[in-house]
Coordinates of N, CA and C in Angstrom, one line a residue:
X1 N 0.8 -1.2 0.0 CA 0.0 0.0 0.0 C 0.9 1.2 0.0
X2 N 0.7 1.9 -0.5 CA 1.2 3.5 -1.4 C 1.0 4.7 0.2
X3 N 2.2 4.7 0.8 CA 2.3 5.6 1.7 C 2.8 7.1 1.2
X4 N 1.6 8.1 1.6 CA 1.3 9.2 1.1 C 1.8 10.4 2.3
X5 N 2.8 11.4 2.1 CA 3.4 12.3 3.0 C 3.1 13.7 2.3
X6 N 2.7 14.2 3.6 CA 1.9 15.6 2.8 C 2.5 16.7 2.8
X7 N 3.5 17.5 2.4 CA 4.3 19.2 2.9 C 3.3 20.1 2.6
X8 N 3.0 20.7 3.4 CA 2.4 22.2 3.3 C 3.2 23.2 3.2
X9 N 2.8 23.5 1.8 CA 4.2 24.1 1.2 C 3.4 25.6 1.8
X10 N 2.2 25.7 2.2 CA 2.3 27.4 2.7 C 3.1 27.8 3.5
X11 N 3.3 26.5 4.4 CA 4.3 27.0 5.9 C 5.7 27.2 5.3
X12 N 6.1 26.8 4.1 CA 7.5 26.9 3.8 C 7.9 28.5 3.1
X13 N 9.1 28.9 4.4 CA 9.1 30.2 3.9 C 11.2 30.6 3.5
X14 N 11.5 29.1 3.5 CA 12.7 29.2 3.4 C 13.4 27.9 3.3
X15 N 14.5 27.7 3.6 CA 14.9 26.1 3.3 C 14.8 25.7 5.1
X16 N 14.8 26.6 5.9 CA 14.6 26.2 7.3 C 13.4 25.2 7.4
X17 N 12.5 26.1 6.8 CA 10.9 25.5 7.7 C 10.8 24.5 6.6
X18 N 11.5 24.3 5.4 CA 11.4 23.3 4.2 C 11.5 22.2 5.2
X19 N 12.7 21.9 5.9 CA 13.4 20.7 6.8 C 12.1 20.5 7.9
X20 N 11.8 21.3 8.6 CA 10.9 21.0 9.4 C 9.5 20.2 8.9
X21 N 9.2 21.0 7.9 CA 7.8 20.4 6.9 C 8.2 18.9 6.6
X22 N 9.3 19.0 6.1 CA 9.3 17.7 5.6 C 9.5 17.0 6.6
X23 N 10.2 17.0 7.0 CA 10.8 15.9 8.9 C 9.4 15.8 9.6
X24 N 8.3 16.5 9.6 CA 6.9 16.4 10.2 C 6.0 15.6 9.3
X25 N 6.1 15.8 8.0 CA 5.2 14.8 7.1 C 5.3 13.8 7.3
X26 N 6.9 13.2 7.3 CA 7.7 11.8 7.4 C 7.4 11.3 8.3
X27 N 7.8 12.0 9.7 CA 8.5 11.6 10.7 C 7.7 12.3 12.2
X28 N 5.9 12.8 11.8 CA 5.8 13.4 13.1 C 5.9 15.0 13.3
X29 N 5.6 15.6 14.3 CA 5.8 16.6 15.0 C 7.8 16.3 15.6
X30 N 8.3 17.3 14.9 CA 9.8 17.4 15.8 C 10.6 16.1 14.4
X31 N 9.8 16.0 14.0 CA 10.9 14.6 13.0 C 11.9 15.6 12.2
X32 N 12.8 14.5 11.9 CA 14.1 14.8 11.3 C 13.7 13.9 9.7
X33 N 14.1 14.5 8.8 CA 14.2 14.0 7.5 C 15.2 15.0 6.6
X34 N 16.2 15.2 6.8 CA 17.5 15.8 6.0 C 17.4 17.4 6.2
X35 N 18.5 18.1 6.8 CA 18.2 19.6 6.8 C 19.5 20.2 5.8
X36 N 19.9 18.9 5.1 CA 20.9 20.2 3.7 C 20.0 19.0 2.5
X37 N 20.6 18.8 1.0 CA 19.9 18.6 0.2 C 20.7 17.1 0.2
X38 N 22.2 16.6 0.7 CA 22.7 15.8 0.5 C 21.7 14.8 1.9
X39 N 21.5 14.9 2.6 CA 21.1 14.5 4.0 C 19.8 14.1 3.4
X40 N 19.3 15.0 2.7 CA 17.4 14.4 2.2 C 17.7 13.4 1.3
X41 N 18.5 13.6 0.2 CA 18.7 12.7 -0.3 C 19.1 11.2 0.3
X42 N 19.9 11.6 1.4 CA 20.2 10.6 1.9 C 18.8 9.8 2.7
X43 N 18.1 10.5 3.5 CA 16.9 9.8 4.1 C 15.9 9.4 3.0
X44 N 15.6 9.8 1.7 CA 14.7 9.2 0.7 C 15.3 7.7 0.5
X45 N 16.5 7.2 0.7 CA 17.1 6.4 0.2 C 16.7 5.3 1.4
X46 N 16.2 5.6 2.1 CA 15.7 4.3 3.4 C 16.2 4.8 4.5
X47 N 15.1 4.3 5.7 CA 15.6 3.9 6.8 C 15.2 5.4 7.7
X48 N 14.8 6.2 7.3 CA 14.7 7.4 7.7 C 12.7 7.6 7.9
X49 N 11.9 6.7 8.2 CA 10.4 6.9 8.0 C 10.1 6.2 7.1
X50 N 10.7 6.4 5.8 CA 9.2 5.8 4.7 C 9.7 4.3 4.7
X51 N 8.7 3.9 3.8 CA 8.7 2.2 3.9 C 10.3 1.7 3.5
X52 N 10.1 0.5 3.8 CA 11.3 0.2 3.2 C 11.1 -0.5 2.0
X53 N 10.2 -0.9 1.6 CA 9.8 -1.5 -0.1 C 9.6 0.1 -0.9
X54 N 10.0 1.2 -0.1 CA 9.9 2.6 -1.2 C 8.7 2.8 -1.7
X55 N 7.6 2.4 -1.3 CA 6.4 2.7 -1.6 C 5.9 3.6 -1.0
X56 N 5.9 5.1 -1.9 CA 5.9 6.1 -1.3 C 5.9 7.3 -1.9
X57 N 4.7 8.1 -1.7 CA 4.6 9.6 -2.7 C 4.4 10.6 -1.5
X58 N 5.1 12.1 -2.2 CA 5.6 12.7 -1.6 C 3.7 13.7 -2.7
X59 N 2.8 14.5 -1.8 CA 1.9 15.1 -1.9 C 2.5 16.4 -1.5
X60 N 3.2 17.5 -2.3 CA 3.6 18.7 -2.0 C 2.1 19.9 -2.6
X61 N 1.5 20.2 -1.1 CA 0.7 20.8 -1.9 C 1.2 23.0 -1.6
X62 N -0.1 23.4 -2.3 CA 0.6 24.5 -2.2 C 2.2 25.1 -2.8
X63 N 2.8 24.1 -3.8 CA 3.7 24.0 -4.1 C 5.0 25.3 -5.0
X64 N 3.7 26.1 -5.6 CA 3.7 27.5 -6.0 C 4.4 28.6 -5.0
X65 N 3.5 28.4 -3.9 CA 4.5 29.0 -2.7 C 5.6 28.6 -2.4
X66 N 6.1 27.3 -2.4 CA 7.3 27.0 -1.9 C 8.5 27.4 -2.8
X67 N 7.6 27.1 -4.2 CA 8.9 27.5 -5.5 C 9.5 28.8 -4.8
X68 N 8.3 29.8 -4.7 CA 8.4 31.3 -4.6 C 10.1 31.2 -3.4
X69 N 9.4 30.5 -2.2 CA 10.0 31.0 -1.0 C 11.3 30.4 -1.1
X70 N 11.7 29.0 -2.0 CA 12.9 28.4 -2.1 C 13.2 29.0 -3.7
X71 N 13.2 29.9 -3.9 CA 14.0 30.5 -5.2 C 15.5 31.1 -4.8
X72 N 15.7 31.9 -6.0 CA 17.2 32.3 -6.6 C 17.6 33.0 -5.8
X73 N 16.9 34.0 -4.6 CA 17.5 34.5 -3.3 C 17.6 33.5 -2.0
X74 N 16.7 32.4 -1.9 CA 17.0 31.9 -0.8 C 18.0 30.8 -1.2
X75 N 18.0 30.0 -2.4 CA 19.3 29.7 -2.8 C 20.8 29.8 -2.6
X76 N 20.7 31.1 -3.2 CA 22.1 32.0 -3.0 C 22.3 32.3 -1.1
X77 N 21.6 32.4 -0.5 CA 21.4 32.4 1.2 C 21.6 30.7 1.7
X78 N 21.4 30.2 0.6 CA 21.5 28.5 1.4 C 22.6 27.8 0.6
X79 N 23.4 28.3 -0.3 CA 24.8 28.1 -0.7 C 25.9 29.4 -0.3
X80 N 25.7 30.0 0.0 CA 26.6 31.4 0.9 C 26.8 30.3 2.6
X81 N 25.6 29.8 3.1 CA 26.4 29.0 4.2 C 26.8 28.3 4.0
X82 N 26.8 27.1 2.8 CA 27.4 26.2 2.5 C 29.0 26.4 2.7
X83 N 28.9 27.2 2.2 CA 30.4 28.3 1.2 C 31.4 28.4 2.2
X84 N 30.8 28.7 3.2 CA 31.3 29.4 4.5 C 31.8 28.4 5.2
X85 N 31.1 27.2 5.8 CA 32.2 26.0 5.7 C 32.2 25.2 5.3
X86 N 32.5 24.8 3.8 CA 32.8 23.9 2.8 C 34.3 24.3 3.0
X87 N 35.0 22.5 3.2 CA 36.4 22.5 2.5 C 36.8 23.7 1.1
X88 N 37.9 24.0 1.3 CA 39.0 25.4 0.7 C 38.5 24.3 -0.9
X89 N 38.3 23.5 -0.8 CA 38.6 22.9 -2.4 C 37.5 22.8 -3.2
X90 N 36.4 22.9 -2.2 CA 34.6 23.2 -2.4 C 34.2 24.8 -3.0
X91 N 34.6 25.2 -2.1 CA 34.3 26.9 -2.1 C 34.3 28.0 -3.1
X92 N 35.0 27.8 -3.6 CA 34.9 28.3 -5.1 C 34.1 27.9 -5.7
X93 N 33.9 26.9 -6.0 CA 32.2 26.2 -6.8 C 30.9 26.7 -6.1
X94 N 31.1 27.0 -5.1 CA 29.7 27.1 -4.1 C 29.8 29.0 -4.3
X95 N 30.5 29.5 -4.0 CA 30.4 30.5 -4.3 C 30.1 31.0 -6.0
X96 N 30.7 30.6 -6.9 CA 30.0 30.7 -8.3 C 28.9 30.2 -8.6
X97 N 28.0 29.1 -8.0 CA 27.1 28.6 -7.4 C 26.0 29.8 -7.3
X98 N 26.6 30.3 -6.1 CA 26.2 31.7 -5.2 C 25.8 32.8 -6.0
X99 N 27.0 33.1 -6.9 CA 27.0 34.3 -7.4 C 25.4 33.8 -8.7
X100 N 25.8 32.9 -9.2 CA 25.1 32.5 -10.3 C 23.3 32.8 -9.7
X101 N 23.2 32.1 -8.6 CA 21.5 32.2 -7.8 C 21.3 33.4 -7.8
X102 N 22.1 34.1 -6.9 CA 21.9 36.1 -6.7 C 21.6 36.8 -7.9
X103 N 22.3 36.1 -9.1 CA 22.0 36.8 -10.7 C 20.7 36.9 -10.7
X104 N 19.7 35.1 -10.5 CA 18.7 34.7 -10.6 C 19.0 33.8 -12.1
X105 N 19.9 33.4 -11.6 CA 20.0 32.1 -12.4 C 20.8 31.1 -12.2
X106 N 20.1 29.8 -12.9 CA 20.5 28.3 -12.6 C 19.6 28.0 -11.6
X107 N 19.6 26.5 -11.4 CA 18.5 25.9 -10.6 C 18.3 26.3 -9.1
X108 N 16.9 26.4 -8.4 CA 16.6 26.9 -7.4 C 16.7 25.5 -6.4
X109 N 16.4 26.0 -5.0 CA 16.4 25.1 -4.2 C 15.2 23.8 -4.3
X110 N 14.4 24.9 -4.7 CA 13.0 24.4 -5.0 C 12.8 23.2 -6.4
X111 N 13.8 23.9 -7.5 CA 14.5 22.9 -8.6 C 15.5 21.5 -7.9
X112 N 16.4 21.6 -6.9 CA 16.7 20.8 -6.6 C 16.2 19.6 -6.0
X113 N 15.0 20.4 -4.9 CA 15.1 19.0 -4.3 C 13.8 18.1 -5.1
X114 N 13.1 18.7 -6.2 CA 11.9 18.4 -6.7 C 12.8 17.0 -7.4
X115 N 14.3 17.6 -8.2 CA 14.9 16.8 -8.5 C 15.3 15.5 -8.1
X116 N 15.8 16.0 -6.7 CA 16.0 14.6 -6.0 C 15.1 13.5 -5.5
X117 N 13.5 14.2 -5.0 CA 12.9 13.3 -5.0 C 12.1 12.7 -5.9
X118 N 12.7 13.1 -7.2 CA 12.1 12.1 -8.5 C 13.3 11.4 -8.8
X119 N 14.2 11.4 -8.4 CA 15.1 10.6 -8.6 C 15.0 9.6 -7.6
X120 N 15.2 9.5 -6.6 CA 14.7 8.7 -5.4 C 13.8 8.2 -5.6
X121 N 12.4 8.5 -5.5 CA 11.3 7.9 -5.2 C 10.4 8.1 -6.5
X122 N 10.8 8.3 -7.4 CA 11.1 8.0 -9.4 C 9.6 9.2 -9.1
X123 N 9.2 9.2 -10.4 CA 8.4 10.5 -11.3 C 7.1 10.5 -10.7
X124 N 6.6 9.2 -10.3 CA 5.2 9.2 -9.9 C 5.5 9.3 -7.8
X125 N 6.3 9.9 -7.8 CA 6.6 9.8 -5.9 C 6.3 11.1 -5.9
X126 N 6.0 12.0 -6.3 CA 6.0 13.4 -6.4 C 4.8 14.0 -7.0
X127 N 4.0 14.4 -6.1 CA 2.6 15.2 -6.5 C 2.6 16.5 -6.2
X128 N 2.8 17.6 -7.2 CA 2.8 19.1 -7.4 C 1.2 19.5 -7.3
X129 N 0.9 20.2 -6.4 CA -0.9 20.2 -6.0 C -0.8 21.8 -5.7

């Protein structure tokens, strides 16, 4: 049976309350489900809430809002900390990264992790509502 997690993308007003939303859908009031993009990816991948046969759709409603609130400024605000402590050999990429978001261009936060969880939990895990 097809286990269904719901984000209320109204409450998301940044990549902060993104981690909270999602960690609550998953995992409850107070749950944990990845707070950088490497870490979500990592909890889609098992063992973190959803089943373990991966049977499982992610119901992002309100989802317009979240694009809005995880765009090309909060982006650039959520790779500027990356930047800041990322190994000396990272940092340069994250900051062109950086610079590139603050232009308002190249993929958003909101592009990314849409990304990941169709990669993870394939094309039909992901309902844009």
């Amino acid at each position: 049976m097809t286990v269904t997690y719901v984000i209320e993308g109204s409450g998301v007003t940044g990549a902060d309350s993104f981690w909270t939303a999602v960690g609550e859908a998953v995992n409850g009031p107070g749950g944990y489900f990845g707070r950088n993009l490497d870490a979500f990816a990592d909890c889609l991948s098992g063992g973190m809430g959803t089943p373990d046969d991966g049977d499982f759709v992610f119901e992002w409603r309100d989802h317009a809002r979240s694009a809005r609130a995880l765009g090309h400024a909060e982006t650039a605000r959520y790779l500027e900390r990356l930047a800041a402590r990322a190994h000396e050999s990272n940092r340069g990429r994250l900051r062109e990264e950086c610079a590139r978001a603050a232009a308002g261009r190249g993929p958003t936060l909101f592009d990314r992790l849409v990304e990941i969880i169709r990669d993870r939990a394939g094309a039909d895990g992901l309902r844009l509502l």
